Tab-separated table of C-alpha atoms and ligand atoms in Angstrom:
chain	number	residue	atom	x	y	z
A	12	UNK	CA	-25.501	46.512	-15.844
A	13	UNK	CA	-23.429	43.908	-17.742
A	14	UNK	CA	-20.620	43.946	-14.948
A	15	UNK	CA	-23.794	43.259	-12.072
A	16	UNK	CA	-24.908	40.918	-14.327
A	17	UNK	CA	-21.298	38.726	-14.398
A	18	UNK	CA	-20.564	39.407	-10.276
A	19	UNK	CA	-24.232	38.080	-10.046
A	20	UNK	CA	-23.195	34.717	-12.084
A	21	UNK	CA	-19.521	34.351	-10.548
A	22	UNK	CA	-21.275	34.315	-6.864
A	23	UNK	CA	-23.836	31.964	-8.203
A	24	UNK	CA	-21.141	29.743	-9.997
A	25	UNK	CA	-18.719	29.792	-6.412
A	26	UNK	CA	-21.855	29.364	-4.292
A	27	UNK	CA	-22.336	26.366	-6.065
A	28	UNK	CA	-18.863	24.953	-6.267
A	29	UNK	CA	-18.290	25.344	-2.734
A	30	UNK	CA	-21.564	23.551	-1.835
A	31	UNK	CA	-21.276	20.601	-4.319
A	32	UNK	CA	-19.847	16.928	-2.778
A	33	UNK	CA	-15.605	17.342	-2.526
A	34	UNK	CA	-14.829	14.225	-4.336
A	35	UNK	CA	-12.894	11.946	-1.771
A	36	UNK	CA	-9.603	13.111	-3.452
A	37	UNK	CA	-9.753	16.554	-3.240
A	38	UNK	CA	-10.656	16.266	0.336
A	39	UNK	CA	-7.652	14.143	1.161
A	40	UNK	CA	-5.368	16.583	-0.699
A	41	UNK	CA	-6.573	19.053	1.388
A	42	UNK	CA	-5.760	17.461	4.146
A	43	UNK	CA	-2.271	16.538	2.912
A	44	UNK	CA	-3.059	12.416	3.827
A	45	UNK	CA	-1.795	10.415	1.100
A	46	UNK	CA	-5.348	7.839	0.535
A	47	UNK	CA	-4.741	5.268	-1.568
A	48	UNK	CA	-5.207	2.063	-3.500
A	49	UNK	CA	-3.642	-1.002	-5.046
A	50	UNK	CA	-3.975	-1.271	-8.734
A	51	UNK	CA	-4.172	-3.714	-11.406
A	52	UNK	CA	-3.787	-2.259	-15.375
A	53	UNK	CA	-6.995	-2.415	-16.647
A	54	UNK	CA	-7.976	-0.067	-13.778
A	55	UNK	CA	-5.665	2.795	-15.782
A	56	UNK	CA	-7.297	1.568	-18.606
A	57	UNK	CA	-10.990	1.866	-18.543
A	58	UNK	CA	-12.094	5.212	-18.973
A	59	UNK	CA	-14.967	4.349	-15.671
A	60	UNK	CA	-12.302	3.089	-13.678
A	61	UNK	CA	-9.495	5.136	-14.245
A	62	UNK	CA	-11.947	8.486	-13.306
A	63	UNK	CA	-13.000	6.402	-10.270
A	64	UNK	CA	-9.077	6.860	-9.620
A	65	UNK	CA	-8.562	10.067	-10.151
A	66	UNK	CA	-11.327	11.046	-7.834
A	67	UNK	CA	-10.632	9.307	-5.132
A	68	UNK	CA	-6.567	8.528	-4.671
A	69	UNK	CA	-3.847	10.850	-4.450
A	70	UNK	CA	-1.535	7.627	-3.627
A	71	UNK	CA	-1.406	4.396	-5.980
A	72	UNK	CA	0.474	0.931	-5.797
A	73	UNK	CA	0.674	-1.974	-8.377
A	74	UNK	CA	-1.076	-4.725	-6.957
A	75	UNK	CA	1.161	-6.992	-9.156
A	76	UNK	CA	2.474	-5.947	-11.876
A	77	UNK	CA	5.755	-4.597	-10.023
A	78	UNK	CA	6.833	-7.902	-8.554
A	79	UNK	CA	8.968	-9.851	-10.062
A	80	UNK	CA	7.470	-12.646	-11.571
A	81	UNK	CA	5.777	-10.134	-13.578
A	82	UNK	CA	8.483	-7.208	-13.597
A	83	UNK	CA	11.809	-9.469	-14.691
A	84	UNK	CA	10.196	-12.778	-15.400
A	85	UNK	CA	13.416	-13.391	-16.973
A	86	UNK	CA	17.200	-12.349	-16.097
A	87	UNK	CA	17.392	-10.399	-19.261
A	88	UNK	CA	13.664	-9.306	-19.853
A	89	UNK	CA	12.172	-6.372	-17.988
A	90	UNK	CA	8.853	-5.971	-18.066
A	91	UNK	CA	8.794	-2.167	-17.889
A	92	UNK	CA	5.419	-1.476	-20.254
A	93	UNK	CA	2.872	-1.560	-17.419
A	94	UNK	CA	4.577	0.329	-14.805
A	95	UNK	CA	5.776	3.125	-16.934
A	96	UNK	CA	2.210	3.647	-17.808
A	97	UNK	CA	1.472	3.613	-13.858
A	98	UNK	CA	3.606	6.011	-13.313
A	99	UNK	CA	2.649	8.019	-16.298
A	100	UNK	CA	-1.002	8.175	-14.367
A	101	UNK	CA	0.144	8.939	-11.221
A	102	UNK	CA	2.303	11.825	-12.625
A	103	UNK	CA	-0.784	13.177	-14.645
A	104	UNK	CA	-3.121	13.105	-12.421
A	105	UNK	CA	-0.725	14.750	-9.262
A	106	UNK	CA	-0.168	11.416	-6.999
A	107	UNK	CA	2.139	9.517	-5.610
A	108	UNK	CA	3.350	6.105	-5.668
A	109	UNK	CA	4.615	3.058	-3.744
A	110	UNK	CA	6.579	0.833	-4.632
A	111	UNK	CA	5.926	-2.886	-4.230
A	112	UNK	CA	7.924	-4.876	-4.080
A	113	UNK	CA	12.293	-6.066	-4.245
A	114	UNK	CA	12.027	-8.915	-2.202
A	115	UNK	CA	9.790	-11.409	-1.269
A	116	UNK	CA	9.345	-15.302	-1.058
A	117	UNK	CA	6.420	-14.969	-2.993
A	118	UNK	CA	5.708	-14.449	-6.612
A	119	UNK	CA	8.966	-14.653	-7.699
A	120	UNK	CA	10.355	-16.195	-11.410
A	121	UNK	CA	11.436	-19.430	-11.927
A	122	UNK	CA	15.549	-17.919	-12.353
A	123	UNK	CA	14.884	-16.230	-9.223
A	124	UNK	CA	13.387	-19.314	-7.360
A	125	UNK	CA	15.987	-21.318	-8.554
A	126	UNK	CA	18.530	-19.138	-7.630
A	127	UNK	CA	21.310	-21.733	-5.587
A	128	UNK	CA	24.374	-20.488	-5.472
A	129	UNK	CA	25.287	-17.062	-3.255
A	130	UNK	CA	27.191	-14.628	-5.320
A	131	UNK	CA	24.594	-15.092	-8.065
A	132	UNK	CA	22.078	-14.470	-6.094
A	133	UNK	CA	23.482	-11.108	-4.626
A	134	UNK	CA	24.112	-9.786	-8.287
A	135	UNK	CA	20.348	-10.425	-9.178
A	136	UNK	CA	19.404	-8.837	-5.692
A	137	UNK	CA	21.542	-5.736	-6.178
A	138	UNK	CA	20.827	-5.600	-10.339
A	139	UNK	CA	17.053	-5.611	-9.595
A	140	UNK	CA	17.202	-2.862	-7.481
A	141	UNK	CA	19.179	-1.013	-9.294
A	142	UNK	CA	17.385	-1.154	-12.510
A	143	UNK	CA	14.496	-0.199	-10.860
A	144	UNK	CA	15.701	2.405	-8.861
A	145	UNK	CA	18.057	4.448	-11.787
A	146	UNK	CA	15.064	3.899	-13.974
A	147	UNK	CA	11.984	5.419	-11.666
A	148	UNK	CA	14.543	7.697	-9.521
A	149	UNK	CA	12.941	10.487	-7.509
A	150	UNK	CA	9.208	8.984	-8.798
A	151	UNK	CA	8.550	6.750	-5.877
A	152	UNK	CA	7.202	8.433	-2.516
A	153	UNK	CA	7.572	4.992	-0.798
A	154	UNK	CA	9.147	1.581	-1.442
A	155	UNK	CA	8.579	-1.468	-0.116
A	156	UNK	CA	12.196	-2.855	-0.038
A	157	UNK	CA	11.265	-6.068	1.413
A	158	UNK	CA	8.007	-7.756	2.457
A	159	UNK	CA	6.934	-10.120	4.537
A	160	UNK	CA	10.721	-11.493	6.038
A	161	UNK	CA	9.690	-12.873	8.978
A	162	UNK	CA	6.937	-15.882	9.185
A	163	UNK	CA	4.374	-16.495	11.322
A	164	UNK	CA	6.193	-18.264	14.415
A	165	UNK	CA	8.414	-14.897	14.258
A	166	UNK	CA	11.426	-16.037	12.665
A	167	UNK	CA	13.245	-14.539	9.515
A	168	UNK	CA	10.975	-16.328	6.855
A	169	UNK	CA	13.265	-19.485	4.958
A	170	UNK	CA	12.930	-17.352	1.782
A	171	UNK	CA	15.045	-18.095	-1.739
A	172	UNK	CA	16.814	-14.660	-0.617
A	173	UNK	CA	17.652	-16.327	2.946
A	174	UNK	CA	18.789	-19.519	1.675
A	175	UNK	CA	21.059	-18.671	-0.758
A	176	UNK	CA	22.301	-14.941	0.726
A	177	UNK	CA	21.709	-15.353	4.569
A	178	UNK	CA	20.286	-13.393	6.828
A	179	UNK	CA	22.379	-10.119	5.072
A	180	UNK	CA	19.917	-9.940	2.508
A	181	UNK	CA	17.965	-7.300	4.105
A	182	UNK	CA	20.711	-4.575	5.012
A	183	UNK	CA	22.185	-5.381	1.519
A	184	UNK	CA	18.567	-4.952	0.034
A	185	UNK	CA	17.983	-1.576	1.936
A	186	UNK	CA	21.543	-0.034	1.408
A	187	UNK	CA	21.251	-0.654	-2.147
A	188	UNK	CA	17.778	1.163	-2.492
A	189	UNK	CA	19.540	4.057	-0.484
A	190	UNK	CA	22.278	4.346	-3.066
A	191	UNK	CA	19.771	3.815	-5.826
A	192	UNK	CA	17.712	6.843	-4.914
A	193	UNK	CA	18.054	8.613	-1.822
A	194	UNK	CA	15.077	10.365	-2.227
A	195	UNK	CA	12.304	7.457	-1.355
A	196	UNK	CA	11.389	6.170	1.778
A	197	UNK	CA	12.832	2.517	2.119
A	198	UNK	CA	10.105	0.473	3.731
A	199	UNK	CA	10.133	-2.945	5.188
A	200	UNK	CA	6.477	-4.167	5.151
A	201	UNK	CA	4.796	-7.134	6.982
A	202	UNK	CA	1.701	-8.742	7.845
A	203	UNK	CA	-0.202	-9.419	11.509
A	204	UNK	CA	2.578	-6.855	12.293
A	205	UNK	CA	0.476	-4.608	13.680
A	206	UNK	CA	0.000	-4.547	17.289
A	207	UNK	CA	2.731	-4.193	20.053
A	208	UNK	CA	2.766	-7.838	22.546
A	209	UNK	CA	1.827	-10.034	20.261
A	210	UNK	CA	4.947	-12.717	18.911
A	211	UNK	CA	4.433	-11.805	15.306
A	212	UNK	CA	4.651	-8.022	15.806
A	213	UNK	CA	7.428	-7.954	18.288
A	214	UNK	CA	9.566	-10.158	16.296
A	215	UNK	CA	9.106	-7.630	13.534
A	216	UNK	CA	9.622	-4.231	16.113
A	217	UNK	CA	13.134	-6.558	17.033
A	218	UNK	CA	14.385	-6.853	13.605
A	219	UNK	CA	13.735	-3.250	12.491
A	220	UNK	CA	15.309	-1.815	15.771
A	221	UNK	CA	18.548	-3.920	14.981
A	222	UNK	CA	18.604	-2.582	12.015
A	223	UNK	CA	17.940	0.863	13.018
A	224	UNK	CA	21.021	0.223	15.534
A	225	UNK	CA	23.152	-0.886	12.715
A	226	UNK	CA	22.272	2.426	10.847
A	227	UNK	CA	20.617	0.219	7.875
A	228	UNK	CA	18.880	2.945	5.996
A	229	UNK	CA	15.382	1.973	6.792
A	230	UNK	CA	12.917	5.173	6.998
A	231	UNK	CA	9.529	3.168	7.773
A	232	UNK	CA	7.727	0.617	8.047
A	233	UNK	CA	4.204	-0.859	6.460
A	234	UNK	CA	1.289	-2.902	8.424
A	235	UNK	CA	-0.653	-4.085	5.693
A	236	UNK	CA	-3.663	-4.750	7.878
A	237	UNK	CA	-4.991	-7.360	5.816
A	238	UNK	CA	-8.214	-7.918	8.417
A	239	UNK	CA	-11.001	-9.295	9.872
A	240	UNK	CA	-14.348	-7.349	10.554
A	241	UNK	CA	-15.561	-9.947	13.327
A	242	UNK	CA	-12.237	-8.858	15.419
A	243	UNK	CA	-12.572	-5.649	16.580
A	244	UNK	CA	-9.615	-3.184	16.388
A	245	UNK	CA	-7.155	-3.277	19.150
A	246	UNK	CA	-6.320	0.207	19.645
A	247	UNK	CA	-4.258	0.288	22.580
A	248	UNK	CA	-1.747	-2.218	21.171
A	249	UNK	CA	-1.437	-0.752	17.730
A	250	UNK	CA	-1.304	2.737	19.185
A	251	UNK	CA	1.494	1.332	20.932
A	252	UNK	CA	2.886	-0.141	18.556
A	253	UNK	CA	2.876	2.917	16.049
A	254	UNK	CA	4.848	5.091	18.768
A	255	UNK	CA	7.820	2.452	19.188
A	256	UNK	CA	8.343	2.805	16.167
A	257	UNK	CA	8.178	6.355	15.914
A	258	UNK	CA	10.377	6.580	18.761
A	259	UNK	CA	13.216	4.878	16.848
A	260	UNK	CA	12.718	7.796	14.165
A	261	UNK	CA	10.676	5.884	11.690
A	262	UNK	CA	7.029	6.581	9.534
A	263	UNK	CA	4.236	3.994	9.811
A	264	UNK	CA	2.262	3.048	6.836
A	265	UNK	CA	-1.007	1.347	6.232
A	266	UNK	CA	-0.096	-0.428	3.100
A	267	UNK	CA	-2.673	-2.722	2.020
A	268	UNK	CA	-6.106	-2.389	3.951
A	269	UNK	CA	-9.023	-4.388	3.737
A	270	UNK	CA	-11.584	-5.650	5.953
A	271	UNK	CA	-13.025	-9.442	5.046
A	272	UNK	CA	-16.609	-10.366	6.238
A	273	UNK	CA	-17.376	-14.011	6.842
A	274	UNK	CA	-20.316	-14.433	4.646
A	275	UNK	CA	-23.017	-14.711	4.107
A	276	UNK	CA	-22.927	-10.573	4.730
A	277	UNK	CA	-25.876	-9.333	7.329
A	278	UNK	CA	-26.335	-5.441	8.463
A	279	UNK	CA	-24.486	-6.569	11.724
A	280	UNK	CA	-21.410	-7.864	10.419
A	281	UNK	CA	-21.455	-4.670	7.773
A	282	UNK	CA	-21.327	-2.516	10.844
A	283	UNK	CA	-18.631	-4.200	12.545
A	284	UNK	CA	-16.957	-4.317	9.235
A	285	UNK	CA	-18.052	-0.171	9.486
A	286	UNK	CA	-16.305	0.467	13.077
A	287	UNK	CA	-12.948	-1.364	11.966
A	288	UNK	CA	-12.475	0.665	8.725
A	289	UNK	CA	-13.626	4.031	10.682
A	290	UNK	CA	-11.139	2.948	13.564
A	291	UNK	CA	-8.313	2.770	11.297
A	292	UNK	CA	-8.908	5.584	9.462
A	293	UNK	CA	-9.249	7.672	12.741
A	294	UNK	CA	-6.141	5.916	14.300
A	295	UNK	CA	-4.318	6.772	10.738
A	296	UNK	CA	-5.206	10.391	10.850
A	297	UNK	CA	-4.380	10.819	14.661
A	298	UNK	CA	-1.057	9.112	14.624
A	299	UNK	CA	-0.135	10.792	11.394
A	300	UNK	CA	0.808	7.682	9.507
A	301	UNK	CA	2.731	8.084	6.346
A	302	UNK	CA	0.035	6.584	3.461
A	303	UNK	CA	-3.072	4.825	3.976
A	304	UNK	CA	-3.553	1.978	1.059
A	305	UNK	CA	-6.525	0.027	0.013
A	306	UNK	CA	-6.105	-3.246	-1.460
A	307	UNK	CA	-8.358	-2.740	-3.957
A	308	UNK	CA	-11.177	-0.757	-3.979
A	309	UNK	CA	-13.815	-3.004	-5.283
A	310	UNK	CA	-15.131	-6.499	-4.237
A	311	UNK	CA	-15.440	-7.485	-7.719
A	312	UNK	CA	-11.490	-8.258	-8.438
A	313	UNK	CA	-11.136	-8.941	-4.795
A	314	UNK	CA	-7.703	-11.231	-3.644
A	315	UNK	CA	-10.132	-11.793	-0.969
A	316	UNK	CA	-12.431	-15.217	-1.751
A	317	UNK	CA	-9.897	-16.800	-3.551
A	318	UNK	CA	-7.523	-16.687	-0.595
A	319	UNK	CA	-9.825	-16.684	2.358
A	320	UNK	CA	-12.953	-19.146	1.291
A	321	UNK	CA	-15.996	-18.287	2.594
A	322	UNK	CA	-14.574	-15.118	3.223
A	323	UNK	CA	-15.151	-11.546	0.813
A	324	UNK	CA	-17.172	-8.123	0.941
A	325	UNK	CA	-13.729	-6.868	2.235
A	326	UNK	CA	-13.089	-3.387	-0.037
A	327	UNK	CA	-15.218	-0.188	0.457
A	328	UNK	CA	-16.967	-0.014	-3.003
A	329	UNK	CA	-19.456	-3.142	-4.251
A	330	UNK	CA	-18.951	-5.423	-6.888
A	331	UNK	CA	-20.761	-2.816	-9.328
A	332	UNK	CA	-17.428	-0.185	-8.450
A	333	UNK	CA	-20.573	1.980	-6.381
A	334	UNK	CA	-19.252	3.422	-3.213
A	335	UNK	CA	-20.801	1.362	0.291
A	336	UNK	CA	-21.778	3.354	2.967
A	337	UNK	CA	-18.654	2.796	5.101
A	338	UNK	CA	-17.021	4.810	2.146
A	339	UNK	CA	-19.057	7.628	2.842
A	340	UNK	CA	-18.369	7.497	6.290
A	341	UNK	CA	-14.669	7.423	5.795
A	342	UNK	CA	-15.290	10.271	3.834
A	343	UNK	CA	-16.820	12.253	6.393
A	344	UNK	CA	-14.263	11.146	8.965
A	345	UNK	CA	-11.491	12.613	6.821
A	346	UNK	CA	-13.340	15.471	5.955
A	347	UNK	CA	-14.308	16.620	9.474
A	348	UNK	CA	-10.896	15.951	11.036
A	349	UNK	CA	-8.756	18.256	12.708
A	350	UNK	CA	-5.196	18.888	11.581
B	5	G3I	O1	-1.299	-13.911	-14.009
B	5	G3I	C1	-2.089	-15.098	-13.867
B	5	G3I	C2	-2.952	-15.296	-15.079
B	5	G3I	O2	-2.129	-15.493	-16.198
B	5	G3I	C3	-3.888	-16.492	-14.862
B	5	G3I	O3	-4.761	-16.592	-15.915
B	5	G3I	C4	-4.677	-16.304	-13.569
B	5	G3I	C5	-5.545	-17.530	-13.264
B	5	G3I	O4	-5.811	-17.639	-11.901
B	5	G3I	O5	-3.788	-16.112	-12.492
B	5	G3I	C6	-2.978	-14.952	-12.638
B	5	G3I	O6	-2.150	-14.828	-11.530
B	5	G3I	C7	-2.778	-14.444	-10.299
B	5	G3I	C8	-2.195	-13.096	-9.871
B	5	G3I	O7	-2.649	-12.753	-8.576
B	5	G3I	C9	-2.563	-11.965	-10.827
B	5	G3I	O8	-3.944	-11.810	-10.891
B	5	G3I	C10	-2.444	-15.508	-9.277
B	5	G3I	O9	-3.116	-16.723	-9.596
B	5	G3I	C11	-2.856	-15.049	-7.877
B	5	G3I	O10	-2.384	-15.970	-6.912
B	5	G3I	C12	-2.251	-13.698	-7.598
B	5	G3I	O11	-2.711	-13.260	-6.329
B	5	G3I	C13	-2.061	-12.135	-5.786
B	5	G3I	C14	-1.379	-12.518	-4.477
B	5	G3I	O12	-0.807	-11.338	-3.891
B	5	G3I	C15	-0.280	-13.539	-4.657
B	5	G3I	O13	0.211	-13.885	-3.414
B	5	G3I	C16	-3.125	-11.081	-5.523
B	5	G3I	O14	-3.654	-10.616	-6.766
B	5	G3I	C17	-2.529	-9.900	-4.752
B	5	G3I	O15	-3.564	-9.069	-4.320
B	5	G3I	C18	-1.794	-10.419	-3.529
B	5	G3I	O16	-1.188	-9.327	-2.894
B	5	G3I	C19	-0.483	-9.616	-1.667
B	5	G3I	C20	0.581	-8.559	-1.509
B	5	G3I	O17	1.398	-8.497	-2.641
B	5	G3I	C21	1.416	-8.815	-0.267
B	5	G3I	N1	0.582	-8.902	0.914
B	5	G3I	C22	-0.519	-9.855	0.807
B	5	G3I	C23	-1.372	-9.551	-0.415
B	5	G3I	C24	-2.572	-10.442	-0.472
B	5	G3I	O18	-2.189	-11.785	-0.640
């Protein structure tokens, strides 16, 4: 009797595991797509926010705290508190991590922006990496080794890096990474880099295939698809895009994704905002791209207004951290697909 009694319960008890909602996580583990999202301290923090995490990401990226301003605000101080702890979480809770970023012509310290004089510059370069590099080795899944080089008329971007090193910067930036740790993908990562034919995102496809030529140990490359709801998504040309790429032997990442509604929001711009998120995801899962990264998940610490005015309802969860409908739609999309 007793041993009906437990097989009776243990049925019961699987029945109703195997019925209740997969949280977006575990569905995305099991099908082995890294789903992501940029985050900020407090997010690890907060007992609410930090179970928000753990249920839905099995891929995580400082939204700042890893750039430099913040990281080595000094020569000689390293801010290493907050991104230990990030990678503390990501190790406890089974995810992975990106890395962003060495270089950039943005948020940078004052001894970096003031930076004149060449040699200098190259030993802060190559020290930063380093550090970085010995310290987190074999921890990072992806790293973005240098973002946003090239500007918007499609020429290598007049950074602090390219007027004091020259145009080098970049395969010294990479090869350094490589000897760093060999084990994480070295990523150069842009914006409005997405689609193939336009002067932005060829530029980009020409600078990465010269340094694929030159055997610069580059493994992939990030569109951060930082876009627009009211444009729909061109899939032909990012398709395209995607498989040049791949053709030179290189992963594609969607590194910092959000849509941005011109507001006031209606139910017409919500669905456009709808088919854009749904198209990338599908597009994501079809190509096989390497991660796919929110920038944020919630509109209520959004980059987003302060940036883009009259601009915002960009992220997938509401200013109250509840999940919008297009979340449960991506959901379902990543749930029903096909390997
Ligand atoms: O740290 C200061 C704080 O001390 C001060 O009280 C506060 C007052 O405004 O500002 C804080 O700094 C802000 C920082 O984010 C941290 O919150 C800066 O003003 C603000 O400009 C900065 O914005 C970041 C932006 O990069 C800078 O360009 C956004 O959070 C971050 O989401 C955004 O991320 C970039 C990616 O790294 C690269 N791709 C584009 C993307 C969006 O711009």
């Amino acid at each position: 009797m007793k041993t009906k009694y437990w097989f009776i319960l243990a049925v019961g008890v699987i029945g109703f595991l195997s019925c209740a909602p997969k949280s977006m996580k575990t569905v995305a583990d099991s099908k082995q797509f890294l789903f992501g999202v940029a985050v900020r301290p407090s997010d690890l923090l907060d007992p609410k926010d930090s179970k928000l995490l753990q249920d839905n990401f099995n891929i995580l990226v400082a939204e700042n705290i890893m750039k430099l301003q913040y990281l080595r605000p000094t020569e000689s101080f390293w801010n290493w508190s907050d991104p230990d702890k990030l990678v503390e979480f990501a190790q406890k809770n089974n995810m992975k991590l990106r890395g962003h970023t060495f270089v950039w012509h943005n948020q940078n310290p004052p001894f970096i922006n003031n930076l004149t004089d060449k040699e200098k510059a190259l030993s802060v370069l190559q020290d930063t990496i380093n550090q970085v590099l010995t310290r987190y080795k074999g921890k990072f899944y992806e790293y973005d080794v240098c973002n946003e080089v090239i500007d918007d008329n499609g020429i290598l971007r007049n950074s602090v890096w390219m007027k004091t090193i020259g145009s080098e910067y970049i395969d010294i930036a990479f090869k350094t990474a490589r000897e760093a740790d060999p084990s994480v993908k070295l990523i150069l990562n842009d914006y409005n880099n997405e689609y193939a034919g336009t002067t932005k995102g060829d530029a980009f496809y020409n600078l990465v295939k010269d340094l694929v030529t030159r055997k610069v140990p580059i493994d992939g490359v990030g569109f951060q698809l930082h876009v627009l709801a009211e444009q729909p998504v061109n899939e032909k040309a990012l398709r395209a895009n995607i498989q040049r790429f791949r053709d030179l032997g290189l992963s594609v990442s969607f590194t910092e994704v959000d849509v941005r509604i011109k507001l006031p929001v209606t139910p017409e711009k919500e669905a456009a905002q709808q088919k854009v998120y749904l198209d990338l995801l599908r597009i994501a899962l079809e190509e096989k791209v390497s991660s796919f990264v929110l920038w944020g998940y919630t509109d209520l610490y959004s980059w987003i207004p302060g940036t883009f005015a009259g601009y915002g309802s960009a992220h997938p969860f509401d200013r109250n951290k509840a999940p919008k409908p297009v979340y449960e739609l991506m959901k379902k999309t990543l749930a029903d697909y096909k390997r």
